[in-house]
């Protein structure tokens, strides 16, 4: 196929990818996914001749879209639709899909397993949830820094294991999340220019560190170690005040735990 013909054949995919990005940006995740599914279905002959790099990018976007929709429907308590999209993401990121970039596939596989863990936890299938979260953890540990949110996986495992009454194990995962988040913060600080202002609204990793300290405090409470629990709650509160502000719901929740535990210790 000549260069001009090849460029013309790929035009629908370029346009679909652009439309996908616009729809995602506008919050129309259903439309974004339908757009990519449609072009892949309609242009099957071209798909078979496409360069793997371009096909991988399309599959990566689709896997992100499936996961986004899975979590959206889970939040709306539509478990049937949620499950459908997670299963699509799981199939797309299967090792048999040799068209996807191996590193990207693993990153998205871990994201999918993490979300499926949250899915099964949401309606009480705790052991199934644990299996998926452990799968995500194994991928992230093999892939190292390339994975999206290993600290979040540890926090999900902490919450799940705590619900299962396995507080010592839950504490270990909260501790590992803290170490990962502290290391990431130090790396970000070292990489950034001293005068560069923080991006507006950039609170995701900061709020995660607050949650990690808070979870450690909660697990120490379950393990009947109030002084250790109070120390972790205080660290969570300091970070929450600094990063989220006094009026944030998480800051207020942590503050209430600090006061409650301080009140208990005074009564003794």
XYZ file of C-alpha atoms in Angstrom:
268
model
C 0.000 0.000 0.000
C 1.401 3.389 -1.021
C 2.076 6.080 1.561
C -0.842 8.284 0.436
C -3.246 5.311 0.438
C -2.013 4.226 3.887
C -2.511 7.723 5.268
C -6.046 7.827 3.856
C -6.830 4.366 5.286
C -5.697 5.488 8.755
C -7.656 8.744 8.669
C -10.807 7.273 10.379
C -8.641 6.078 13.290
C -6.903 9.436 13.692
C -10.275 11.192 13.690
C -11.779 8.647 16.099
C -8.857 9.058 18.488
C -9.271 12.840 18.411
C -13.009 12.512 19.000
C -12.394 10.041 21.851
C -10.109 12.554 23.599
C -12.650 15.381 23.164
C -15.539 13.263 24.450
C -13.513 12.050 27.453
C -12.544 15.634 28.257
C -16.212 16.614 28.093
C -17.222 13.766 30.415
C -19.040 11.703 27.771
C -17.244 8.430 28.517
C -19.961 6.275 26.930
C -19.706 8.222 23.678
C -15.914 8.066 23.744
C -15.896 4.275 24.059
C -18.587 3.824 21.380
C -16.539 5.996 19.036
C -13.463 3.735 19.275
C -15.449 0.496 19.244
C -17.254 1.661 16.119
C -14.124 2.491 14.103
C -12.410 -0.763 15.110
C -15.482 -2.724 14.042
C -16.085 -0.854 10.766
C -12.455 -0.802 9.626
C -11.464 -4.403 10.403
C -9.536 -4.845 7.143
C -7.358 -1.832 7.965
C -6.965 -2.940 11.588
C -5.272 -6.139 10.439
C -2.626 -4.106 8.561
C -2.139 -1.297 11.103
C 1.244 -0.721 12.792
C 1.230 -2.240 16.281
C 2.191 1.102 17.852
C -0.948 2.812 16.560
C -3.167 -0.179 17.361
C -1.701 -0.338 20.873
C -2.568 3.329 21.458
C -6.178 2.697 20.405
C -6.432 -0.367 22.667
C -4.881 1.558 25.570
C -7.431 4.350 25.201
C -10.220 1.794 25.023
C -9.000 0.003 28.175
C -8.933 3.346 30.010
C -12.456 4.047 28.754
C -13.740 0.654 29.900
C -12.264 1.146 33.377
C -13.655 4.662 33.637
C -17.133 3.421 32.708
C -16.819 0.445 35.049
C -16.110 2.741 38.002
C -18.809 5.210 36.911
C -21.487 2.506 36.837
C -20.194 1.052 40.116
C -20.600 4.468 41.733
C -24.168 4.552 40.353
C -24.818 1.058 41.818
C -25.348 -0.409 38.356
C -23.315 -3.555 39.004
C -24.419 -5.337 35.819
C -23.076 -2.584 33.536
C -20.031 -2.097 35.748
C -19.140 -5.794 35.528
C -19.585 -5.753 31.744
C -17.033 -2.972 31.269
C -14.512 -4.481 33.695
C -14.762 -7.798 31.852
C -14.107 -5.970 28.563
C -11.052 -4.286 30.087
C -9.823 -7.629 31.430
C -10.211 -9.262 27.995
C -8.481 -6.369 26.223
C -5.473 -6.457 28.575
C -5.093 -10.245 28.385
C -1.525 -11.479 27.672
C -2.886 -12.971 24.429
C -3.305 -9.423 23.062
C 0.109 -9.140 21.417
C -0.840 -5.889 19.675
C -0.581 -3.902 22.910
C 2.693 -2.496 24.131
C 3.716 -4.986 26.891
C 4.447 -2.302 29.512
C 1.215 -0.416 28.822
C -0.764 -3.648 28.882
C 0.589 -4.552 32.320
C -0.089 -1.077 33.713
C -3.695 -1.232 32.488
C -4.036 -4.856 33.633
C -3.112 -3.775 37.167
C -5.600 -0.874 37.011
C -8.321 -3.275 35.849
C -7.605 -5.816 38.603
C -7.550 -3.029 41.193
C -10.935 -1.767 40.029
C -12.338 -5.298 39.950
C -11.180 -5.699 43.538
C -13.182 -2.590 44.463
C -16.129 -3.939 42.446
C -16.308 -7.242 44.352
C -15.653 -5.557 47.708
C -18.607 -3.228 47.115
C -21.117 -6.059 47.459
C -19.358 -8.213 50.026
C -17.416 -10.743 47.937
C -14.327 -10.082 50.008
C -12.259 -13.148 49.125
C -12.799 -12.597 45.393
C -11.891 -8.926 45.883
C -8.716 -9.970 47.683
C -7.701 -12.243 44.795
C -7.987 -9.377 42.294
C -6.150 -6.871 44.492
C -3.341 -9.383 45.061
C -3.086 -9.868 41.293
C -2.787 -6.101 40.858
C -0.118 -5.972 43.569
C 1.938 -8.727 41.932
C 1.906 -6.934 38.574
C 2.877 -3.624 40.192
C 5.743 -5.180 42.141
C 7.135 -6.729 38.944
C 6.636 -3.573 36.881
C 8.070 -1.183 39.493
C 7.695 2.564 38.945
C 5.928 2.110 35.606
C 2.626 1.246 37.271
C 0.011 3.879 37.919
C -0.811 3.778 41.615
C 0.808 1.015 43.698
C 0.198 2.991 46.907
C -3.524 3.045 46.095
C -3.481 -0.737 45.701
C -1.923 -1.109 49.163
C -4.574 1.208 50.621
C -7.331 -0.819 48.958
C -5.786 -3.992 50.403
C -5.563 -2.329 53.816
C -9.265 -1.395 53.787
C -10.292 -4.853 52.575
C -8.159 -6.785 55.066
C -9.384 -4.552 57.887
C -12.965 -5.375 56.895
C -11.977 -9.058 57.022
C -10.588 -8.567 60.543
C -6.951 -9.076 59.475
C -5.650 -5.931 61.136
C -1.950 -6.808 61.387
C -1.801 -7.519 57.664
C -3.872 -4.407 56.945
C -1.389 -2.321 58.952
C 1.502 -3.665 56.880
C -0.171 -2.568 53.648
C -0.895 0.907 55.060
C 2.773 1.166 56.053
C 3.914 0.179 52.580
C 1.593 2.793 51.077
C 3.130 5.451 53.351
C 6.652 4.514 52.249
C 5.716 4.638 48.559
C 3.953 7.989 48.909
C 6.766 9.546 50.957
C 9.334 8.352 48.392
C 7.202 9.750 45.543
C 6.876 13.102 47.342
C 10.638 13.295 47.874
C 11.269 12.430 44.217
C 8.773 15.045 43.039
C 10.400 17.632 45.297
C 13.865 16.773 43.964
C 12.696 16.895 40.337
C 10.796 20.185 40.565
C 12.238 23.678 40.197
C 12.443 25.468 43.574
C 10.415 28.407 42.288
C 7.800 26.385 40.427
C 4.301 26.751 41.915
C 2.219 23.627 42.577
C -0.421 22.884 39.931
C -3.873 24.128 40.998
C -6.090 21.489 42.575
C -3.284 18.933 42.682
C -4.324 17.059 45.829
C -4.583 13.414 44.802
C -1.244 12.139 46.141
C -1.434 14.525 49.094
C -4.854 13.242 50.126
C -3.584 9.659 49.675
C -0.794 10.239 52.204
C -3.400 11.566 54.658
C -5.514 8.449 54.089
C -2.455 6.211 54.523
C -1.522 7.758 57.899
C -5.175 7.689 58.942
C -5.501 4.003 58.028
C -2.381 3.203 60.034
C -3.956 4.965 62.996
C -7.183 2.990 62.590
C -5.334 -0.334 62.411
C -3.261 0.500 65.504
C -6.562 1.228 67.284
C -7.903 -2.183 66.238
C -4.677 -3.730 67.560
C -5.160 -1.963 70.942
C -2.155 0.336 70.536
C -3.671 3.764 71.278
C -0.411 5.711 71.557
C 0.747 4.476 68.135
C -2.719 5.182 66.746
C -2.695 8.745 68.092
C 0.736 9.425 66.578
C -0.457 8.302 63.134
C -3.713 10.274 63.407
C -1.704 13.381 64.303
C 0.561 12.899 61.270
C -2.543 12.467 59.107
C -4.045 15.645 60.581
C -0.881 17.708 60.031
C -0.735 16.621 56.385
C -4.452 17.201 55.886
C -4.256 20.746 57.285
C -1.282 21.528 55.085
C -2.532 19.967 51.855
C -6.331 20.007 52.068
C -7.197 22.794 54.494
C -9.141 22.905 57.747
C -12.595 22.794 56.135
C -12.018 19.654 54.046
C -14.190 16.682 55.068
C -11.170 14.385 55.451
C -9.378 16.907 57.694
C -12.430 17.170 59.923
C -12.841 13.386 60.103
C -9.203 12.974 61.156
C -9.492 15.809 63.678
C -12.495 14.083 65.284
C -10.477 10.842 65.644
C -7.578 12.711 67.255
C -9.895 14.390 69.788
C -11.734 11.150 70.529
C -8.520 9.229 71.176
C -7.068 12.053 73.271
C -10.280 12.058 75.310
C -10.016 8.323 75.929
C -6.410 8.582 77.080
C -7.274 11.389 79.561
C -9.976 9.250 81.176
C -7.466 6.507 82.019
